[in-house]
Amino acid sequence: MPLQKVLPFCHALLKETVQAGDTVIDGTCGNGHDTLLLARLVGPSGHVYGFDIQETALKSTRDRLCQAGELSQVSLIHASHADFSHYVSMPIRAGIFNLGYLPGGDKTITTQPESTIASLRVILPQLEKGGLLILVVYHGHPEGKIEKEHVLDYVQKLPQESYQVLQYGFINQRNDPPFVLAIQKK
Ligand SMILES: C[S@@+](CC[C@H](N)C(=O)[O-])C[C@H]1O[C@@H](n2cnc3c(N)ncnc32)[C@H](O)[C@@H]1O
């Protein structure tokens, strides 16, 4: 069996974890690929909270959801994921953060270590037992290299009694390919 690439691996983890009726988040909607997968998984009885700081990303996500007929179970929030707790108060089953910049967009607007870690601090306590938070770490650009160090340092120190943390990625590829950090609440 061929080894799974990073994004299909994340989607397989989400499919295993998320069921109809769940509440989940997309911390970085971008063009909405992950938001759409989550919307399909939770179905009309569940809910997806999607965050992005760029209106253009939210528009792209809204258009994708609309075309797929999956908009009704999604709240698109024009705010930083660091402000998660202002918008979501219930336990969440899963979340995904695709870090970095908007593909096809302004490459100077990228996720930042301070806000990424601030959001982990507020989201992890709200994760259900058995729930999963996935980070896809892009470190091919200079800001991404700094963010990678901060995020790795933070997740490596999560208490093992409460969380399992998995790192998944290919280590012999050129151009600093992205890797996955998957955090599961015990
Ligand atoms: C790599 S893209 C996400 C790609 C997306 N998952 C997709 O399927 O197309 C990263 C996104 O994070 C957004 N972003 C950057 N900082 C953010 C923050 N503090 N809170 C929420 N979104 C942020 C960017 O605007 C960008 O759209």
Short mmCIF file of C-alpha atoms and ligand atoms in Angstrom, two decimals:
data_model
loop_
_atom_site.label_atom_id
_atom_site.label_comp_id
_atom_site.label_asym_id
_atom_site.label_seq_id
_atom_site.Cartn_x
_atom_site.Cartn_y
_atom_site.Cartn_z
CA MET A 1 0.00 0.00 0.00
CA PRO A 2 1.50 3.41 -0.90
CA LEU A 3 2.17 5.66 2.09
CA GLN A 4 -0.51 8.30 2.42
CA LYS A 5 0.36 11.89 1.57
CA VAL A 6 -0.08 14.47 4.28
CA LEU A 7 -3.51 15.90 3.39
CA PRO A 8 -5.21 12.56 2.62
CA PHE A 9 -3.76 11.31 5.93
CA CYS A 10 -5.41 14.24 7.77
CA HIS A 11 -8.71 13.63 6.03
CA ALA A 12 -8.58 9.92 6.91
CA LEU A 13 -8.04 10.84 10.58
CA LEU A 14 -10.99 13.25 10.47
CA LYS A 15 -13.23 10.64 8.82
CA GLU A 16 -12.36 8.19 11.60
CA THR A 17 -13.04 10.74 14.34
CA VAL A 18 -15.99 12.89 13.23
CA GLN A 19 -19.59 11.69 13.09
CA ALA A 20 -22.90 13.19 12.06
CA GLY A 21 -24.09 15.69 14.66
CA ASP A 22 -20.61 16.63 15.94
CA THR A 23 -19.30 20.15 16.50
CA VAL A 24 -15.92 20.81 14.85
CA ILE A 25 -13.72 23.69 13.76
CA ASP A 26 -11.64 24.70 10.79
CA GLY A 27 -9.10 27.14 12.27
CA THR A 28 -7.88 28.36 8.86
CA CYS A 29 -10.59 28.14 6.18
CA GLY A 30 -8.47 29.36 3.26
CA ASN A 31 -10.14 28.10 0.11
CA GLY A 32 -12.45 25.85 2.10
CA HIS A 33 -11.33 22.33 1.18
CA ASP A 34 -11.13 21.18 4.80
CA THR A 35 -14.25 23.13 5.77
CA LEU A 36 -16.21 21.27 3.09
CA LEU A 37 -14.96 17.88 4.26
CA LEU A 38 -15.93 18.74 7.85
CA ALA A 39 -19.36 20.01 6.75
CA ARG A 40 -20.01 16.71 4.97
CA LEU A 41 -18.86 14.68 7.98
CA VAL A 42 -21.00 16.50 10.58
CA GLY A 43 -24.04 16.70 8.27
CA PRO A 44 -27.10 18.91 8.78
CA SER A 45 -27.38 17.95 12.46
CA GLY A 46 -23.81 19.00 13.31
CA HIS A 47 -21.91 22.25 13.12
CA VAL A 48 -18.64 23.57 11.71
CA TYR A 49 -17.11 26.83 12.96
CA GLY A 50 -14.71 28.12 10.34
CA PHE A 51 -12.25 30.94 11.03
CA ASP A 52 -10.14 33.10 8.75
CA ILE A 53 -8.72 36.60 9.06
CA GLN A 54 -9.12 37.26 5.31
CA GLU A 55 -12.52 38.09 3.85
CA THR A 56 -11.34 36.77 0.47
CA ALA A 57 -10.66 33.35 2.01
CA LEU A 58 -14.09 33.28 3.65
CA LYS A 59 -15.72 34.21 0.33
CA SER A 60 -13.89 31.40 -1.42
CA THR A 61 -14.97 28.98 1.33
CA ARG A 62 -18.58 30.22 1.24
CA ASP A 63 -18.72 29.76 -2.55
CA ARG A 64 -17.33 26.21 -2.27
CA LEU A 65 -19.84 25.26 0.46
CA CYS A 66 -22.72 26.87 -1.45
CA GLN A 67 -21.90 24.99 -4.64
CA ALA A 68 -21.78 21.74 -2.69
CA GLY A 69 -25.04 22.52 -0.84
CA GLU A 70 -23.29 22.28 2.54
CA LEU A 71 -23.44 25.87 3.84
CA SER A 72 -26.30 25.53 6.31
CA GLN A 73 -24.29 23.69 9.00
CA VAL A 74 -21.30 26.08 8.83
CA SER A 75 -20.65 29.39 10.61
CA LEU A 76 -17.93 31.35 8.81
CA ILE A 77 -16.22 33.71 11.23
CA HIS A 78 -14.07 36.65 10.14
CA ALA A 79 -11.72 36.55 13.13
CA SER A 80 -8.50 35.03 14.36
CA HIS A 81 -8.62 31.46 15.62
CA ALA A 82 -7.03 32.88 18.78
CA ASP A 83 -10.48 34.37 19.53
CA PHE A 84 -12.09 30.90 19.36
CA SER A 85 -13.59 31.13 22.85
CA HIS A 86 -15.54 34.31 21.93
CA TYR A 87 -17.47 32.29 19.35
CA VAL A 88 -17.57 28.65 20.49
CA SER A 89 -18.53 27.58 24.00
CA MET A 90 -19.47 23.91 23.52
CA PRO A 91 -17.11 20.91 23.47
CA ILE A 92 -15.65 20.15 20.05
CA ARG A 93 -14.96 16.75 18.51
CA ALA A 94 -12.22 17.78 16.09
CA GLY A 95 -10.42 20.64 14.45
CA ILE A 96 -7.95 21.26 11.68
CA PHE A 97 -5.46 24.07 11.17
CA ASN A 98 -3.75 24.24 7.82
CA LEU A 99 -0.99 26.70 8.70
CA GLY A 100 0.81 29.09 6.35
CA TYR A 101 -0.58 31.43 3.68
CA LEU A 102 -3.64 31.30 1.44
CA PRO A 103 -2.80 29.34 -1.73
CA GLY A 104 -3.16 31.76 -4.65
CA GLY A 105 -3.48 34.69 -2.20
CA ASP A 106 -1.27 37.23 -0.39
CA LYS A 107 1.82 35.31 0.74
CA THR A 108 2.66 37.99 3.32
CA ILE A 109 -0.44 37.06 5.35
CA THR A 110 0.49 33.85 7.14
CA THR A 111 -0.42 32.19 10.39
CA GLN A 112 1.75 33.40 13.30
CA PRO A 113 3.16 31.42 16.20
CA GLU A 114 1.62 33.69 18.85
CA SER A 115 -1.94 33.35 17.57
CA THR A 116 -1.56 29.67 16.66
CA ILE A 117 -0.39 28.83 20.18
CA ALA A 118 -2.97 31.15 21.77
CA SER A 119 -5.64 29.20 19.94
CA LEU A 120 -4.23 25.82 21.04
CA ARG A 121 -4.35 27.06 24.64
CA VAL A 122 -8.08 27.76 24.39
CA ILE A 123 -9.18 24.97 22.06
CA LEU A 124 -7.46 21.96 23.66
CA PRO A 125 -9.38 22.27 26.95
CA GLN A 126 -12.63 22.28 24.90
CA LEU A 127 -11.70 19.14 22.96
CA GLU A 128 -13.85 16.11 23.82
CA LYS A 129 -12.27 12.94 25.17
CA GLY A 130 -11.06 11.02 22.10
CA GLY A 131 -11.30 14.23 20.07
CA LEU A 132 -8.60 15.28 17.65
CA LEU A 133 -6.90 18.56 16.73
CA ILE A 134 -4.79 18.46 13.58
CA LEU A 135 -2.14 20.98 12.55
CA VAL A 136 -0.59 20.87 9.09
CA VAL A 137 2.74 22.66 9.41
CA TYR A 138 4.17 24.36 6.32
CA HIS A 139 7.77 25.39 6.93
CA GLY A 140 9.05 26.08 3.40
CA HIS A 141 8.76 29.87 3.93
CA PRO A 142 10.74 31.90 6.52
CA GLU A 143 7.78 32.66 8.86
CA GLY A 144 6.80 29.01 8.65
CA LYS A 145 10.20 27.91 9.92
CA ILE A 146 9.79 30.09 13.02
CA GLU A 147 6.20 28.94 13.55
CA LYS A 148 7.26 25.29 13.24
CA GLU A 149 9.78 25.67 16.08
CA HIS A 150 7.25 27.34 18.40
CA VAL A 151 4.47 24.89 17.65
CA LEU A 152 6.69 21.82 18.04
CA ASP A 153 8.01 23.17 21.33
CA TYR A 154 4.44 23.72 22.59
CA VAL A 155 2.98 20.35 21.58
CA GLN A 156 6.01 18.36 22.77
CA LYS A 157 5.34 19.71 26.27
CA LEU A 158 1.66 18.73 26.42
CA PRO A 159 1.20 16.33 29.34
CA GLN A 160 1.21 12.73 28.18
CA GLU A 161 -1.44 11.84 30.78
CA SER A 162 -3.92 14.04 28.91
CA TYR A 163 -2.85 14.06 25.25
CA GLN A 164 -1.28 11.83 22.63
CA VAL A 165 0.69 13.80 20.04
CA LEU A 166 1.62 12.27 16.70
CA GLN A 167 3.98 13.72 14.08
CA TYR A 168 3.55 12.41 10.49
CA GLY A 169 5.54 13.46 7.45
CA PHE A 170 8.07 12.46 4.83
CA ILE A 171 11.63 13.19 5.92
CA ASN A 172 13.62 12.66 2.71
CA GLN A 173 11.76 15.05 0.38
CA ARG A 174 13.13 18.26 -1.12
CA ASN A 175 11.85 21.76 -0.28
CA ASP A 176 10.73 21.26 3.31
CA PRO A 177 7.45 19.40 2.73
CA PRO A 178 4.61 19.97 5.21
CA PHE A 179 4.05 17.60 8.09
CA VAL A 180 1.14 16.79 10.38
CA LEU A 181 0.79 17.15 14.13
CA ALA A 182 -2.26 15.30 15.43
CA ILE A 183 -3.23 15.88 19.06
CA GLN A 184 -5.72 13.47 20.62
CA LYS A 185 -7.33 14.08 23.99
CA LYS A 186 -7.17 11.00 26.22
C1 LIG B 1 -2.84 27.39 4.21
S1 LIG B 1 -4.25 28.44 4.23
C2 LIG B 1 -5.54 27.31 4.62
C3 LIG B 1 -5.92 26.41 3.47
C4 LIG B 1 -7.27 25.77 3.66
N1 LIG B 1 -7.28 24.75 4.66
C5 LIG B 1 -7.85 25.23 2.34
O1 LIG B 1 -8.42 24.14 2.35
O2 LIG B 1 -7.75 25.91 1.31
C6 LIG B 1 -4.03 29.36 5.72
C7 LIG B 1 -5.14 30.36 6.01
O3 LIG B 1 -4.98 30.79 7.36
C8 LIG B 1 -5.47 32.10 7.44
N2 LIG B 1 -5.01 32.70 8.70
C9 LIG B 1 -3.81 33.27 8.97
N3 LIG B 1 -3.77 33.68 10.26
C10 LIG B 1 -4.96 33.34 10.82
C11 LIG B 1 -5.54 33.50 12.11
N4 LIG B 1 -4.86 34.07 13.11
N5 LIG B 1 -6.79 33.04 12.32
C12 LIG B 1 -7.50 32.44 11.32
N6 LIG B 1 -7.01 32.28 10.06
C13 LIG B 1 -5.76 32.71 9.82
C14 LIG B 1 -4.97 32.76 6.18
O4 LIG B 1 -5.71 33.91 5.88
C15 LIG B 1 -5.13 31.62 5.15
O5 LIG B 1 -6.34 31.75 4.45
#
